[in-house]
Structure formats: structure tokens, C-alpha cells
Tab-separated table of C-alpha atoms and ligand atoms in Angstrom:
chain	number	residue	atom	x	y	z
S	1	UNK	CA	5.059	-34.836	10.647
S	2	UNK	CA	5.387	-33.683	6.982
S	3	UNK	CA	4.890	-29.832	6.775
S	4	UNK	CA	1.408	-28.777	5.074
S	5	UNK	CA	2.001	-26.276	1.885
S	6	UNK	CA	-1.015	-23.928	1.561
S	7	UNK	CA	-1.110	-22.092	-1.622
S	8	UNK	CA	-2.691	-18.518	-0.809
S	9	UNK	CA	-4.826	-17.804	-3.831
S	10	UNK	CA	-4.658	-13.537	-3.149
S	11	UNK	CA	-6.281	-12.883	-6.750
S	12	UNK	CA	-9.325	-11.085	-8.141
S	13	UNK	CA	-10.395	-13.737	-11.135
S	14	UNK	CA	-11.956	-16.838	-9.617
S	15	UNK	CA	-11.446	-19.237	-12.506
S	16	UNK	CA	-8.144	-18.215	-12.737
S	17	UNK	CA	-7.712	-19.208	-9.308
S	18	UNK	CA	-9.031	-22.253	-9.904
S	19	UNK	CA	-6.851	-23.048	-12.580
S	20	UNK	CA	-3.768	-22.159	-10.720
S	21	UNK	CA	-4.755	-23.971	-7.519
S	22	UNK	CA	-4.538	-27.356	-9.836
S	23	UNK	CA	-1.121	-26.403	-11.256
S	24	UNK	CA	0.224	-25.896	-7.511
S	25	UNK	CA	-1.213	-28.984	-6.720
S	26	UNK	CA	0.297	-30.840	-9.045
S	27	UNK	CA	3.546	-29.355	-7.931
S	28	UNK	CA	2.811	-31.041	-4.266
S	29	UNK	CA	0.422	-27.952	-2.595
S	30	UNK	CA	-1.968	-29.305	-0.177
S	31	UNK	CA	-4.321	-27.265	1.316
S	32	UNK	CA	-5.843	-24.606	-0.924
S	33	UNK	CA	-6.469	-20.317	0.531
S	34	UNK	CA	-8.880	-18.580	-0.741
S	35	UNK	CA	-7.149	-15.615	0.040
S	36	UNK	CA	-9.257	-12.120	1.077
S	37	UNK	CA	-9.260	-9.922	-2.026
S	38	UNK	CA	-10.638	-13.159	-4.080
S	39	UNK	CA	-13.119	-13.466	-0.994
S	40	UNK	CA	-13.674	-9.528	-1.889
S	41	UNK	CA	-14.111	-10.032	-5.487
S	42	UNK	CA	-15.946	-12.993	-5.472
S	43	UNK	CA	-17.887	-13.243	-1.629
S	44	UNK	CA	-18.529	-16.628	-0.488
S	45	UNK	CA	-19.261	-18.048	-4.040
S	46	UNK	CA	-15.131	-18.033	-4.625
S	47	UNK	CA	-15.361	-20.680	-1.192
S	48	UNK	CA	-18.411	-22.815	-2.828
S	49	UNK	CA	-16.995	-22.916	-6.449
S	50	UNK	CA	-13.249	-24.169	-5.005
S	51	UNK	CA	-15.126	-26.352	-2.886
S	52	UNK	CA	-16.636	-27.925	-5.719
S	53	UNK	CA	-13.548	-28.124	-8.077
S	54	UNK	CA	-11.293	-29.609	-5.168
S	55	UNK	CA	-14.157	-32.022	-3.303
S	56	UNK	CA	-11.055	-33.765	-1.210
S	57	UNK	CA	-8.946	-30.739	-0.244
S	58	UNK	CA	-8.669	-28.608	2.721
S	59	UNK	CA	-10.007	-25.318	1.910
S	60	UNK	CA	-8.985	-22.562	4.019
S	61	UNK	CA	-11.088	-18.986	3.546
S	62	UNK	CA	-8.555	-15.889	4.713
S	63	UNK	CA	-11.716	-13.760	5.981
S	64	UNK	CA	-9.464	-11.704	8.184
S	65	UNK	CA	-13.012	-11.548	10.392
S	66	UNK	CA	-12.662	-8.658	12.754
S	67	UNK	CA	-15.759	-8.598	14.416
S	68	UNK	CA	-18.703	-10.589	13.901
S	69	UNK	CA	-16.556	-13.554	14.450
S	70	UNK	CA	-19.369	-16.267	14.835
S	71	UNK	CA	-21.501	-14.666	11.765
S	72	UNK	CA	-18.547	-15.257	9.138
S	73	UNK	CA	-17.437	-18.554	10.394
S	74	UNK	CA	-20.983	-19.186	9.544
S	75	UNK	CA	-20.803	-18.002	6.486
S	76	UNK	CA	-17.769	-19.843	5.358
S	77	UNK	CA	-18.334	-23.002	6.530
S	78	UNK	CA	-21.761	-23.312	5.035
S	79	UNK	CA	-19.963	-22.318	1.945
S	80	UNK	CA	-17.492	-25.083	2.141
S	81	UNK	CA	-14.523	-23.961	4.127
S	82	UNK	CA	-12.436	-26.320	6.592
S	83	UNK	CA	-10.203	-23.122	8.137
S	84	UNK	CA	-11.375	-19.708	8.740
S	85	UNK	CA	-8.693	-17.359	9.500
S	86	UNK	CA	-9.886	-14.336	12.440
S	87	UNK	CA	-7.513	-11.440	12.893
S	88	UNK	CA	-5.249	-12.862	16.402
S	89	UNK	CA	-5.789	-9.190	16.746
S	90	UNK	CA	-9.665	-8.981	16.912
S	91	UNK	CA	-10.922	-8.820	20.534
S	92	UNK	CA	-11.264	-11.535	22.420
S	93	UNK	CA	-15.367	-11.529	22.479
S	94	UNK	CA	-14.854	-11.844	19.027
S	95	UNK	CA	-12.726	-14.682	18.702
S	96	UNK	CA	-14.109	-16.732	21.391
S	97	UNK	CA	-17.916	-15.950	19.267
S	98	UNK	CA	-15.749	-17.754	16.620
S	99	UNK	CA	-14.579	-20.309	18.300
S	100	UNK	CA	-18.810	-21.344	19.475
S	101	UNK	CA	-19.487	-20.970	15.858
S	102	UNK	CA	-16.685	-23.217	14.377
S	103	UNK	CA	-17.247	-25.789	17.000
S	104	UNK	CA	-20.983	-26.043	16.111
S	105	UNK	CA	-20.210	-26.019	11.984
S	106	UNK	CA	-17.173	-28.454	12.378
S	107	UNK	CA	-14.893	-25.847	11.161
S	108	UNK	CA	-10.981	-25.196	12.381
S	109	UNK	CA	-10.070	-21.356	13.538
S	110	UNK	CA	-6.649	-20.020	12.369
S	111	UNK	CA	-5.812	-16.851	14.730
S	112	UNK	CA	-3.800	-14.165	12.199
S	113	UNK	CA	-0.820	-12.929	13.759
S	114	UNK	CA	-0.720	-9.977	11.159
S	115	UNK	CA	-0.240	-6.536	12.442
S	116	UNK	CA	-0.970	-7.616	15.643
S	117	UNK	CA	0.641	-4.785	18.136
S	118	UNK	CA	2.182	-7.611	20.899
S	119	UNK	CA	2.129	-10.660	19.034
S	120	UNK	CA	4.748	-12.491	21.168
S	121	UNK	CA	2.314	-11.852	24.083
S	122	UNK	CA	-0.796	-12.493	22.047
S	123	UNK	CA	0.005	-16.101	20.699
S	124	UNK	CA	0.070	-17.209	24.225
S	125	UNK	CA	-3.477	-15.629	25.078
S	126	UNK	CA	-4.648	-17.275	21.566
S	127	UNK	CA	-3.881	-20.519	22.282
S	128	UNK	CA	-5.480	-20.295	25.893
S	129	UNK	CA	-8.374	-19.185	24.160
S	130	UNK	CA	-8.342	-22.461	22.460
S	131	UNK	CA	-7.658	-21.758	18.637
S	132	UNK	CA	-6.569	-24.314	16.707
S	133	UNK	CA	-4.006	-22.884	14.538
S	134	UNK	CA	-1.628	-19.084	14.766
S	135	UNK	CA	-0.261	-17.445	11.693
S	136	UNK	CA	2.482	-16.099	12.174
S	137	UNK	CA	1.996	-13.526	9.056
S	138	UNK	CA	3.598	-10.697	7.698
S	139	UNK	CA	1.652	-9.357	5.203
S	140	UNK	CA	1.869	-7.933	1.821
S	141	UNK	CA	2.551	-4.305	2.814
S	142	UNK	CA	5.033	-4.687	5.532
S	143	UNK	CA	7.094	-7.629	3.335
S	144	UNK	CA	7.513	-4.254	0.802
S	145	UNK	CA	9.250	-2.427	3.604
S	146	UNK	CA	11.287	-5.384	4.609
S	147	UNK	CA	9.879	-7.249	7.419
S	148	UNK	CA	9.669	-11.289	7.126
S	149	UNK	CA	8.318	-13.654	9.503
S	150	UNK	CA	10.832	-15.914	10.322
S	151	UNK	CA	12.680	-13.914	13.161
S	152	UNK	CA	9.279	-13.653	15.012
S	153	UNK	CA	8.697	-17.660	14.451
S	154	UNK	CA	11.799	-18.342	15.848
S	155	UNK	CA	10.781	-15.930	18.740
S	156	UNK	CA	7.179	-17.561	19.431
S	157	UNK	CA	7.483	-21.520	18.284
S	158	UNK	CA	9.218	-22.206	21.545
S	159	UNK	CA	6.494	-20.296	23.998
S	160	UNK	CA	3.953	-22.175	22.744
S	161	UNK	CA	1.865	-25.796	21.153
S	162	UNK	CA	-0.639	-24.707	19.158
S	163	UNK	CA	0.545	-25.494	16.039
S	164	UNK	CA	1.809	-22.413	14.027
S	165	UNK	CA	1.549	-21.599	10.413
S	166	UNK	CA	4.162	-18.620	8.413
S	167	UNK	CA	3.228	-16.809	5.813
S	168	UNK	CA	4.842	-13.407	4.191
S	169	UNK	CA	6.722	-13.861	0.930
S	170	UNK	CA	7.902	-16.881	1.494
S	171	UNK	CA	9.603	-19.094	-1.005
S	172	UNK	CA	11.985	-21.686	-1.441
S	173	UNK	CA	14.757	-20.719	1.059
S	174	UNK	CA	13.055	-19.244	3.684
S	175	UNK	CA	9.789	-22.245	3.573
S	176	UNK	CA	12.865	-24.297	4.581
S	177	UNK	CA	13.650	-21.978	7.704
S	178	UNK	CA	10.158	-21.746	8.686
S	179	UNK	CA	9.780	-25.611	8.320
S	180	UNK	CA	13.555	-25.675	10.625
S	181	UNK	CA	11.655	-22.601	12.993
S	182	UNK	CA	8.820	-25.110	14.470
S	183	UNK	CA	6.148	-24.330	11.233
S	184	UNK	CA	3.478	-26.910	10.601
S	185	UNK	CA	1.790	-25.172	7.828
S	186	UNK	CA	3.729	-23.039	5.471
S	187	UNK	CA	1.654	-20.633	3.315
S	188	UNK	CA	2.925	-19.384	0.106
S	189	UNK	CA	1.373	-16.939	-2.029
S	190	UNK	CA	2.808	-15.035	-4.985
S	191	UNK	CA	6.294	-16.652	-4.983
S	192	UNK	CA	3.731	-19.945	-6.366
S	193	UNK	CA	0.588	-18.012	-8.082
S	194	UNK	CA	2.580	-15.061	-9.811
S	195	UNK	CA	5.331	-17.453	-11.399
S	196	UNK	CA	5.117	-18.462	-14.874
S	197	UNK	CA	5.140	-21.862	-14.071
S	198	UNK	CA	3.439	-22.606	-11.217
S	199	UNK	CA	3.487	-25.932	-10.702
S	200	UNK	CA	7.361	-25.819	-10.747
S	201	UNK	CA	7.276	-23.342	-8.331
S	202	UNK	CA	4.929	-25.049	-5.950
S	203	UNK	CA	7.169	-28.108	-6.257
S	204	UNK	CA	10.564	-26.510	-5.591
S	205	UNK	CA	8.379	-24.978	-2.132
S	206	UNK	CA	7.754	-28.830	-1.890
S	207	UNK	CA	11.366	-30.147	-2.030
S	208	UNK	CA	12.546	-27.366	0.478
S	209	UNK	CA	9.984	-28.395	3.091
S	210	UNK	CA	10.399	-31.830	2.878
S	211	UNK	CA	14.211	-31.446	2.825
S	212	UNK	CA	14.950	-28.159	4.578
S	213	UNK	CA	18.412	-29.036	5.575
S	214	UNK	CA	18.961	-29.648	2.343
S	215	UNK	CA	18.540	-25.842	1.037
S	216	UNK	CA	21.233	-23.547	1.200
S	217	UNK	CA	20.924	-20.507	2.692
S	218	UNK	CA	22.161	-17.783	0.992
S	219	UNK	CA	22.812	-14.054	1.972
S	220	UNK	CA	21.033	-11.353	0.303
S	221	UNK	CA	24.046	-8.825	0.201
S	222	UNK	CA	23.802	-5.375	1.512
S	223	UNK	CA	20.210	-3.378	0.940
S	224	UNK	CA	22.065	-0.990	-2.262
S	225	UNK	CA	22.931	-4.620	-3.433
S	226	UNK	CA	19.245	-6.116	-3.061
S	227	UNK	CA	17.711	-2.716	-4.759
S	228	UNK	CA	20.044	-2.740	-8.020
S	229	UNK	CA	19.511	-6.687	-7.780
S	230	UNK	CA	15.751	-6.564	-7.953
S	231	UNK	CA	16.184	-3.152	-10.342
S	232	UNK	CA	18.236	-4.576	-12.785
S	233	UNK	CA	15.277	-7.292	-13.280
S	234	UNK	CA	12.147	-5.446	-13.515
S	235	UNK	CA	11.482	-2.558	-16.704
S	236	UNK	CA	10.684	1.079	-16.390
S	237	UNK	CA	7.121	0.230	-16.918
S	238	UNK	CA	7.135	-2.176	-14.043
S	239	UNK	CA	8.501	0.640	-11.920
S	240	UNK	CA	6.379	3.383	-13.321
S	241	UNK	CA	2.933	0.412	-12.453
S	242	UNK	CA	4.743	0.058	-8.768
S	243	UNK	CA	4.817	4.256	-8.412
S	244	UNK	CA	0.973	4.466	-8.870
S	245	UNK	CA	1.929	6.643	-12.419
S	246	UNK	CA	4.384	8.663	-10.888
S	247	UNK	CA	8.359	8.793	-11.425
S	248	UNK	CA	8.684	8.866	-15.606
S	249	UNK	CA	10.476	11.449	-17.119
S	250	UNK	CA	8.897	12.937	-19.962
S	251	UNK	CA	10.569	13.951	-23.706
S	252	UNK	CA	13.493	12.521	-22.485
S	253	UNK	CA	14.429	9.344	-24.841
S	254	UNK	CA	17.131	6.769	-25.479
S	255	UNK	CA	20.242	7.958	-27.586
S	256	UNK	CA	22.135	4.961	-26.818
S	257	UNK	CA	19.818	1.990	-26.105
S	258	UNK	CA	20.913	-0.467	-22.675
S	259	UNK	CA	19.697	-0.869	-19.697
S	260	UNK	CA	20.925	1.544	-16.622
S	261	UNK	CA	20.621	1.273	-13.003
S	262	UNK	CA	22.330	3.246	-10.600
S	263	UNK	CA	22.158	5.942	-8.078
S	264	UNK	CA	22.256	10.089	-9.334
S	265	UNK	CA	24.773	12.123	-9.405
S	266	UNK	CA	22.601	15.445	-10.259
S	267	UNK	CA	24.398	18.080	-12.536
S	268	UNK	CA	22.523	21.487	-13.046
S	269	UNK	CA	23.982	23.692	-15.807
S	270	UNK	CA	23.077	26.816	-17.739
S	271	UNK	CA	22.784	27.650	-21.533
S	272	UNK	CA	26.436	27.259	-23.718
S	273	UNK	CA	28.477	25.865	-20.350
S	274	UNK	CA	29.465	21.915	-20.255
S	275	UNK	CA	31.642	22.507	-17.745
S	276	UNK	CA	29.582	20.765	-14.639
S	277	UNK	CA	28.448	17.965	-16.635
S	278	UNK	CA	32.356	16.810	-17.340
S	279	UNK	CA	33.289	17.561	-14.029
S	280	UNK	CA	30.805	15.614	-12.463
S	281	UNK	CA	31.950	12.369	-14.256
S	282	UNK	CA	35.139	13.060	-11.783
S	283	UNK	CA	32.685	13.396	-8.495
S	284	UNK	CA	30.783	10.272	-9.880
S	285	UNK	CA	31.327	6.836	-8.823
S	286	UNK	CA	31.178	3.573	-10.604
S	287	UNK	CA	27.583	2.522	-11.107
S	288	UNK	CA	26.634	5.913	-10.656
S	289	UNK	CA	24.427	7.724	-13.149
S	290	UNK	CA	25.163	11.134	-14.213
S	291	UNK	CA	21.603	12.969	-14.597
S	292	UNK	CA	22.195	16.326	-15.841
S	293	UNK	CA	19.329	19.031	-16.305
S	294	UNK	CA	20.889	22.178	-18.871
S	295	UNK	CA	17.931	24.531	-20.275
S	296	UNK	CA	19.203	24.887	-23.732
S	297	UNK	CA	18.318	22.698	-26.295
S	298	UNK	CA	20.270	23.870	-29.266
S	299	UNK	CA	23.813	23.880	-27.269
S	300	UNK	CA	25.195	20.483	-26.206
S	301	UNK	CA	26.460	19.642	-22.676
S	302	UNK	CA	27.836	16.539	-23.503
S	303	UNK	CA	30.101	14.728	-26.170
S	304	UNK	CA	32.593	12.095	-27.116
S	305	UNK	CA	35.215	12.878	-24.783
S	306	UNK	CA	32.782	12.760	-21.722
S	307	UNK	CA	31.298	9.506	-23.320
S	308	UNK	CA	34.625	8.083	-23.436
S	309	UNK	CA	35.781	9.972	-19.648
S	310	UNK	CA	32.522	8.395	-18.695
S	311	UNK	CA	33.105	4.546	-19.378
S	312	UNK	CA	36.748	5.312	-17.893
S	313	UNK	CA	34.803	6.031	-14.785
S	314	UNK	CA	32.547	2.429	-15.017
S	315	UNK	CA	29.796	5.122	-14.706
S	316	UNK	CA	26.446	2.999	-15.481
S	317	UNK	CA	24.740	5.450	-17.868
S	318	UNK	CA	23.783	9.214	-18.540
S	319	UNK	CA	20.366	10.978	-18.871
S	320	UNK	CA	20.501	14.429	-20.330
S	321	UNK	CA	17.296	17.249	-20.296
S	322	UNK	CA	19.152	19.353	-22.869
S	323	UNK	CA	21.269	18.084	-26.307
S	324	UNK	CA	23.988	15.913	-26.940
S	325	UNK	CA	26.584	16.120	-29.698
S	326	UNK	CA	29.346	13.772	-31.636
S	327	UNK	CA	26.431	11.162	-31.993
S	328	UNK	CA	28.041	8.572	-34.180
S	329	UNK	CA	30.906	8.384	-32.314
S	330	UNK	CA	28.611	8.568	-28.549
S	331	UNK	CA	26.221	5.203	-30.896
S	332	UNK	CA	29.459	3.561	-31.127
S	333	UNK	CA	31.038	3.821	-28.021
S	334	UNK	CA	27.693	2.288	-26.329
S	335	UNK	CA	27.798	4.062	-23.036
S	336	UNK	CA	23.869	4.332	-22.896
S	337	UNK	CA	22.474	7.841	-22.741
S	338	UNK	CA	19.051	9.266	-22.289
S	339	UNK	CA	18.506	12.648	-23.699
S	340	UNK	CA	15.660	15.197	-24.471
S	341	UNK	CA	17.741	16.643	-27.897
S	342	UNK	CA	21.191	16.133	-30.320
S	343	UNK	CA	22.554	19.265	-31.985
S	344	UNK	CA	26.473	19.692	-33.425
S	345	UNK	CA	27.553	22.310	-32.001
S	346	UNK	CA	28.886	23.103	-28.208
S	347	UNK	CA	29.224	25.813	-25.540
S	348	UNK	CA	31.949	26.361	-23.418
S	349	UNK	CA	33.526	24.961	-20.192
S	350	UNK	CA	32.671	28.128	-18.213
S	351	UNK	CA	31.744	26.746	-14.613
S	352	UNK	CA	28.812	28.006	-13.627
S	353	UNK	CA	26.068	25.372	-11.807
S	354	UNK	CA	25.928	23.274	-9.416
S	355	UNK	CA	26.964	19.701	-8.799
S	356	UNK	CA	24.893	17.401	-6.467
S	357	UNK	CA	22.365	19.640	-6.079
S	358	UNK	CA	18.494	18.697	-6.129
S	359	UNK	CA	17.690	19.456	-9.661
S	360	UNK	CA	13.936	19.205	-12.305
S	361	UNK	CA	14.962	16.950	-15.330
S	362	UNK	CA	12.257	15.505	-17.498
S	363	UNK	CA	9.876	17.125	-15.403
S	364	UNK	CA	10.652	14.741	-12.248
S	365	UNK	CA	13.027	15.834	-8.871
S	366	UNK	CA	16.154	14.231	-8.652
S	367	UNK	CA	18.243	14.572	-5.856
S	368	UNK	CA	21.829	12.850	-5.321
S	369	UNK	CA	21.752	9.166	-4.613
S	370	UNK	CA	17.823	8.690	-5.747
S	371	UNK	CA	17.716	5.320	-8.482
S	372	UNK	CA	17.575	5.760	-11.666
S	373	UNK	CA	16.668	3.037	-14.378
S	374	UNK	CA	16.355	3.492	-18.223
S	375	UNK	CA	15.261	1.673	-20.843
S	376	UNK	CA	14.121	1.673	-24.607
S	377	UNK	CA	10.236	2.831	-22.868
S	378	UNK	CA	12.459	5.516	-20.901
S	379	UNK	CA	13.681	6.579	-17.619
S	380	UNK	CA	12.297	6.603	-14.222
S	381	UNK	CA	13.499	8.566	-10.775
S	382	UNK	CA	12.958	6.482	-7.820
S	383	UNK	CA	13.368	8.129	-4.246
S	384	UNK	CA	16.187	6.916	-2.663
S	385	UNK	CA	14.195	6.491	0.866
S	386	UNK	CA	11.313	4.084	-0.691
S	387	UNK	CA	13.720	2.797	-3.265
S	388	UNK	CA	13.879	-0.621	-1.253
S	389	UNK	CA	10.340	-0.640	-1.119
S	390	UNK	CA	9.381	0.309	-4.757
S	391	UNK	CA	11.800	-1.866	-5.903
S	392	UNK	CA	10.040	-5.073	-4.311
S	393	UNK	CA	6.655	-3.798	-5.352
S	394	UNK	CA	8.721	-3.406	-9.044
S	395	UNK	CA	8.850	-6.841	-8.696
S	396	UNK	CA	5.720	-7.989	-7.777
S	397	UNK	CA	4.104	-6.274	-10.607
S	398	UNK	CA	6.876	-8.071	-13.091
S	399	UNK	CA	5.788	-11.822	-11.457
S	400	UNK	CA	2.278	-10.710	-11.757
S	401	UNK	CA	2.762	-9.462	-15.654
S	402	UNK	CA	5.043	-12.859	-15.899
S	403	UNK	CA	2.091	-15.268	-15.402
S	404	UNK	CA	-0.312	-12.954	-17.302
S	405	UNK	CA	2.291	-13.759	-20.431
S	406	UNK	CA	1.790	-16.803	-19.878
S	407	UNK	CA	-1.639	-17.144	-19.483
S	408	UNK	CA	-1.850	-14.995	-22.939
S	409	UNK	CA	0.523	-17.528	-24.581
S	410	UNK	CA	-1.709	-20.458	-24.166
S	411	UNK	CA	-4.712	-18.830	-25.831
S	412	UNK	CA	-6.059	-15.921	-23.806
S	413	UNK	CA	-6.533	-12.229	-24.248
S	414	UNK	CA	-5.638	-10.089	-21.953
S	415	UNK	CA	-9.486	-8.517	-21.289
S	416	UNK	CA	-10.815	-11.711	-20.588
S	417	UNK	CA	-8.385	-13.242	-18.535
S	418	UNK	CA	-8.358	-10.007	-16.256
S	419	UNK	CA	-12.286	-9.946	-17.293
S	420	UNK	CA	-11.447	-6.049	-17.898
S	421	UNK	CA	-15.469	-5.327	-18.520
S	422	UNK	CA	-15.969	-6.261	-14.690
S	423	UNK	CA	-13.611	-3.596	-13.390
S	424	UNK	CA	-14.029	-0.919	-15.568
S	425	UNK	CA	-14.960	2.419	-13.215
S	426	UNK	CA	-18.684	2.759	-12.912
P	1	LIG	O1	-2.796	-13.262	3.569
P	1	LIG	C1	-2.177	-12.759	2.692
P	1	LIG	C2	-2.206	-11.295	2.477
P	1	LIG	O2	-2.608	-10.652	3.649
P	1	LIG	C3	-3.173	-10.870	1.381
P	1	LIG	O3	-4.436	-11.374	1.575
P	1	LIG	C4	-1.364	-13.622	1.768
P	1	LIG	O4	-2.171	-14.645	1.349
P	1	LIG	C5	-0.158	-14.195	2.466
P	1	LIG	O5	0.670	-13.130	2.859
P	1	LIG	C6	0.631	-15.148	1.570
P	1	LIG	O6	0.999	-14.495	0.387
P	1	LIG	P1	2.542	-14.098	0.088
P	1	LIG	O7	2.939	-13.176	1.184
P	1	LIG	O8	2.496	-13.468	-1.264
P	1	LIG	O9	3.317	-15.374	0.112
């Protein structure tokens, strides 16, 4: 049987949901999500209005119904819907209340898998209570922290024959292991609705279902790999959007424009001494950043002949809270350096500071090993033990800003596509 592609439509704008359920159509989606925060934004009208637009499609509403089960089948079928997904996790008075209600309105129940606390032991009691379809989900939040759903398909497909549908990041390469786990319907979200070209993204999710042997699977690389991967593609300002504000150091400002990603080496120095800051460049690794945090302003800390010690090193970049000197000969030798100040003249190498040591610069805590990125908008500090997850949600926010480009490109502004006057705070 060919595997069914639902596009999850997890936006706040309903006619731009519209829109971009007929572009992942026409890239080969079948069945069409209204996914919850659209149901949020929009209650059951978002079900009725894609009803109308899409008369022959399966329509699927993601109520995540936790109680009430037989009250918001109700609801969504009369609006239109053909699936209603219930929390697998909702009790089971609930779900079997469902169950009455979608029997009576001709509507199919999906069971939700998602944060359900035994869900191995769970899809077995689901399908004895007679639902017609389990997700086996792993939602937005825990796909930041890096959970996926295929290891728990693999785990359940073979316990059970209700007929099982994966969602939870997927996209190209791992539809095709979910198709190869025992998936019937494969729901994609963002990897299809946040792309800049949706329909080409909904039809590569096509090809790799219909041909899953014929994707290659390929190996994401260590976790420091993935980070600096996803780093090196997203800008400060995605970052800074992905840390709720928080993480931007202030008055400090590209010297020497380019791009740096790496993990801190923290240098804290005192008024007229540069000796920690060239020492550290020997403590520093390759791809390393050398963050350095010296009071004085009027003094310099760093120079040429670190610049040039610097790139013998391969280290990725330096940001400075405190002033740098030989600039003409730092612009030319390109090593790209963030600083708060330039001055000509230097202190001394006298030794007194600390290397590696949690340090203030630009106003934000760096300790050793935390990511730092810089670009020509500035540099942000990201904490090494959620820099996995803040660089995925990073990169969310960059697919997201992606299809808003493109949305602006063909005629838009930005107000009324996000219909800004809506959610201003009241
Ligand atoms: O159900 C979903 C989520 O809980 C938000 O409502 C998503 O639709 C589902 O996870 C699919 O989206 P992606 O994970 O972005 O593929």
C-alpha cells in the first residue's frame, strides 16, 4: 500500500495555511492537518474553511482532545474533519467517549502517542480499545532536545495492527525509515510548511516514501559536529529570536567582518597587561574562539602578532570587551574580530588574570566551551548545555523567516502576511 503524506499545517495565519496546503499538494501531499495552534488561532472555522478549499481531501484536525473526548469529535466533524487526533495519553473514559462520538459522526480517531509516559505498553491498550489509527509522535519540544520517533516505531510496529502514523521532524531521510519501520501515514510538518519552496519539499518527502530504499542514509556526525553544522547556517539574530532575547552581547561590534562559530576559550585580563590574551591563543584549539573580557578601553590587549599567532592556531575568530590595536594590518589579515574599542597604543605582557575562567564580556557570562557565533548584527553566547537545543530552535526560526522571504518576495508585507494588528498585546 502506498504510504499516505500528511502535511501538518502547525501555523497561526489560516489563509496562509491554505495557500501552503495547495503548494504541498502539488508536490504529492495527501491528506491535509490542521495542526493545534492553527486550531488555537482560528477554532473550528480553520477545519470549515480547509474543508471548503480542499472539498476531496482528507482533513485531519490535531485537537490533542484530553478530556471531553466525545464533545470535540463533535465539534470537528460537524466542522468538516475526517481524523480527529485524542491524546493516546487521555484516559481511557475519554477515548472510548470518542470513539461513540466518531462512530455516530462517521469520523476516524487517531490515538497521539506524544508524551505518553508507557507508550510501548499503551499502543497495545489503544488498539484494544478500538482506535483506528496511533501516532507515534514526538513533538516539537522534545525533537529540540533530540528525541525522534523512529527508534520507538521500530520498537512498537511489530506489537501491533492498527495502522501507525510518525510524526516529529521528519523529512526526507528519515520519512524513508519510517515508511521501512511499518508507517502507513507519515506526517510532516515544518521540514514542508517552513521551506521556501514548498512544493519541492513536499515532493522530495514524496520520492523518499515511495522509494525508501532508494534514500541514503546518512550519519549526522558527532553532536559538537551537528551544533557548529546547524550554527554555521543560522545568523545571530536567528539565535538571539531562539534565546527568547537573551544571549547578545552589547557595544561589542565587528572589527573584522566573517562569520565565527566555535566554542570559548575565556581570557580575563586587567588594565595595560596582554599577556593572558596571547597566551591563551597557545591553550586554544582550532575552531576555538578566544573571548577575552580586559576593563580598559584606552590600552589594547590584542594586536598583529596575536592576529597572525591566532590564524597559525586555525583559531575561528576573536571577540574582545576592551581595544584592539595595529588595525590595518588586523583588516588585512582577515582573522575576524569582535571588539568593544581600537586605540594605538599597548600595555605590557605582565601576567596577571586568568585563563579559562568564567568571565562578563559584553554584558553576557561566558564560561569555557559555551558557543559563540558573530556576525556583521554581532555576537551571541550560547550555553554550552542547551547549545544542541538552541541551535535546532536557531534553525527553526531561520526556515520559518525563509518562507516569510518568500512570501514577501511575491508581493506581501510582512504585517499582513503575519496579520501583525491581530496579535498585537491587548
Ligand atoms: O503535532 C505537531 C506538534 O505537536 C505541534 O502541533 C506537529 O504537527 C507534528 O509534530 C509534525 O510537525 P513537525 O514535527 O514539524 O514535522
Amino acid at each position: 500500500m502506498t504510504p499516505i503524506i500528511q502535511v501538518a499545517l502547525d501555523l497561526l495565519e489560516l489563509d496562509r495555511a491554505v495557500e501552503i496546503a495547495k503548494e504541498a499538494i502539488a508536490g504529492g501531499a495527501d491528506w491535509i492537518e490542521i495542526g493545534t495552534p492553527l486550531i488555537k488561532s482560528e477554532g473550528m472555522d480553520a477545519i470549515r474553511t480547509m474543508r471548503k478549499a480542499f472539498p476531496e481531501r482528507t482533513i485531519l484536525a490535531d485537537m490533542k482532545t484530553v478530556d471531553t473526548g466525545a464533545l470535540e469529535v463533535e465539534m470537528a466533524a460537524k466542522a468538516g474533519a475526517d481524523v480527529v487526533i485524542v491524546l493516546g495519553s487521555a484516559d481511557d473514559s475519554t477515548l472510548l467517549d470518542a470513539l461513540r462520538s466518531a462512530h455516530k459522526y462517521g469520523v476516524r480517531l487517531m490515538a497521539d502517542l506524544i508524551s505518553a509516559p508507557d507508550p510501548v505498553k499503551r499502543v497495545v491498550e489503544l488498539e484494544a480499545l478500538g482506535v483506528d489509527y496511533v501516532n507515534v509522535h514526538v513533538g516539537i519540544d522534545q525533537q529540540m532536545m533530540g528525541k525522534d520517533p523512529i527508534s520507538l516505531l521500530r520498537e512498537i510496529s511489530h506489537r501491533v495492527n492498527v495502522q501507525l502514523a510518525v510524526a516529529g521532524g521528519l523529512d526526507a531521510n528519515t520519512a524513508a525509515q519510517a515508511v521501512k519501520a511499518g508507517a502507513r501515514v507519515v506526517i510532516v510538518g515544518g521540514n514542508i510548511t517552513h521551506s521556501d519552496n514548498v512544493t519541492e519539499a513536499a515532493r522530495k518527502i514524496r520520492q523518499s516514501v515511495d522509494c525508501p530504499d532508494a534514500v541514503e542514509i546518512c550519519s549526522v556526525g558527532t553532536v559538537d559536529q551537528e551544533i557548529r553544522k546547524i550554527l554555521k547556517e543560522v545568523s545571530t539574530s536567528n539565535i538571539s529570536d531562539a534565546m527568547h532575547r537573551k544571549g547578545a552581547m552589547k557595544g561589542i561590534h565587528p572589527l573584522v567582518g566573517g562569520k565565527i562559530v566555535g566554542t570559548a576559550v575565556t581570557v580575563q585580563t586587567f588594565p595595560g597587561d596582554w599577556a593572558k590574551p596571547v597566551e591563551a591563543i597557545d591553550v586554544a584549539k582550532e575552531g576555538d574562539v578566544i573571548v577575552i573580557y580586559n576593563e580598559n578601553k584606552d590600552i589594547a590587549c590584542w594586536g598583529g602578532l596575536a592576529t597572525w599567532s591566532a590564524l597559525n592556531k586555525g583559531i575561528a575568530g576573536v571577540v574582545i570587551e576592551g581595544a584592539v590595536r595595529d588595525i590595518d594590518e588586523v583588516k588585512n589579515l582577515g582573522l575576524p574580530i569582535y571588539t568593544s574599542n581600537t586605540v594605538p597604543n599597548a600595555g605590557d605582557p605582565k601576567g596577571f588574570g586568568e585563563i579559562n575562567a568564567e568571565i562578563t564580556c559584553g554584558g553576557q557570562t561566558v564560561k569555557p566551551g559555551d558557543y559563540i557565533v558573530g556576525d556583521e548584527s554581532g555576537v551571541v553566547v550560547i550555553p554550552a548545555e542547551r547549545a544542541y537545543e538552541l541551535a535546532r530552535r536557531a534553525k527553526e526560526v531561520y526556515k520559518n523567516e525563509k518562507r516569510l522571504f518568500d512570501e514577501i518576495k511575491r508581493g506581501g508585507t510582512l504585517s499582513e502576511i503575519m496579520e501583525l494588528k491581530k496579535w498585537e498585546k491587548h
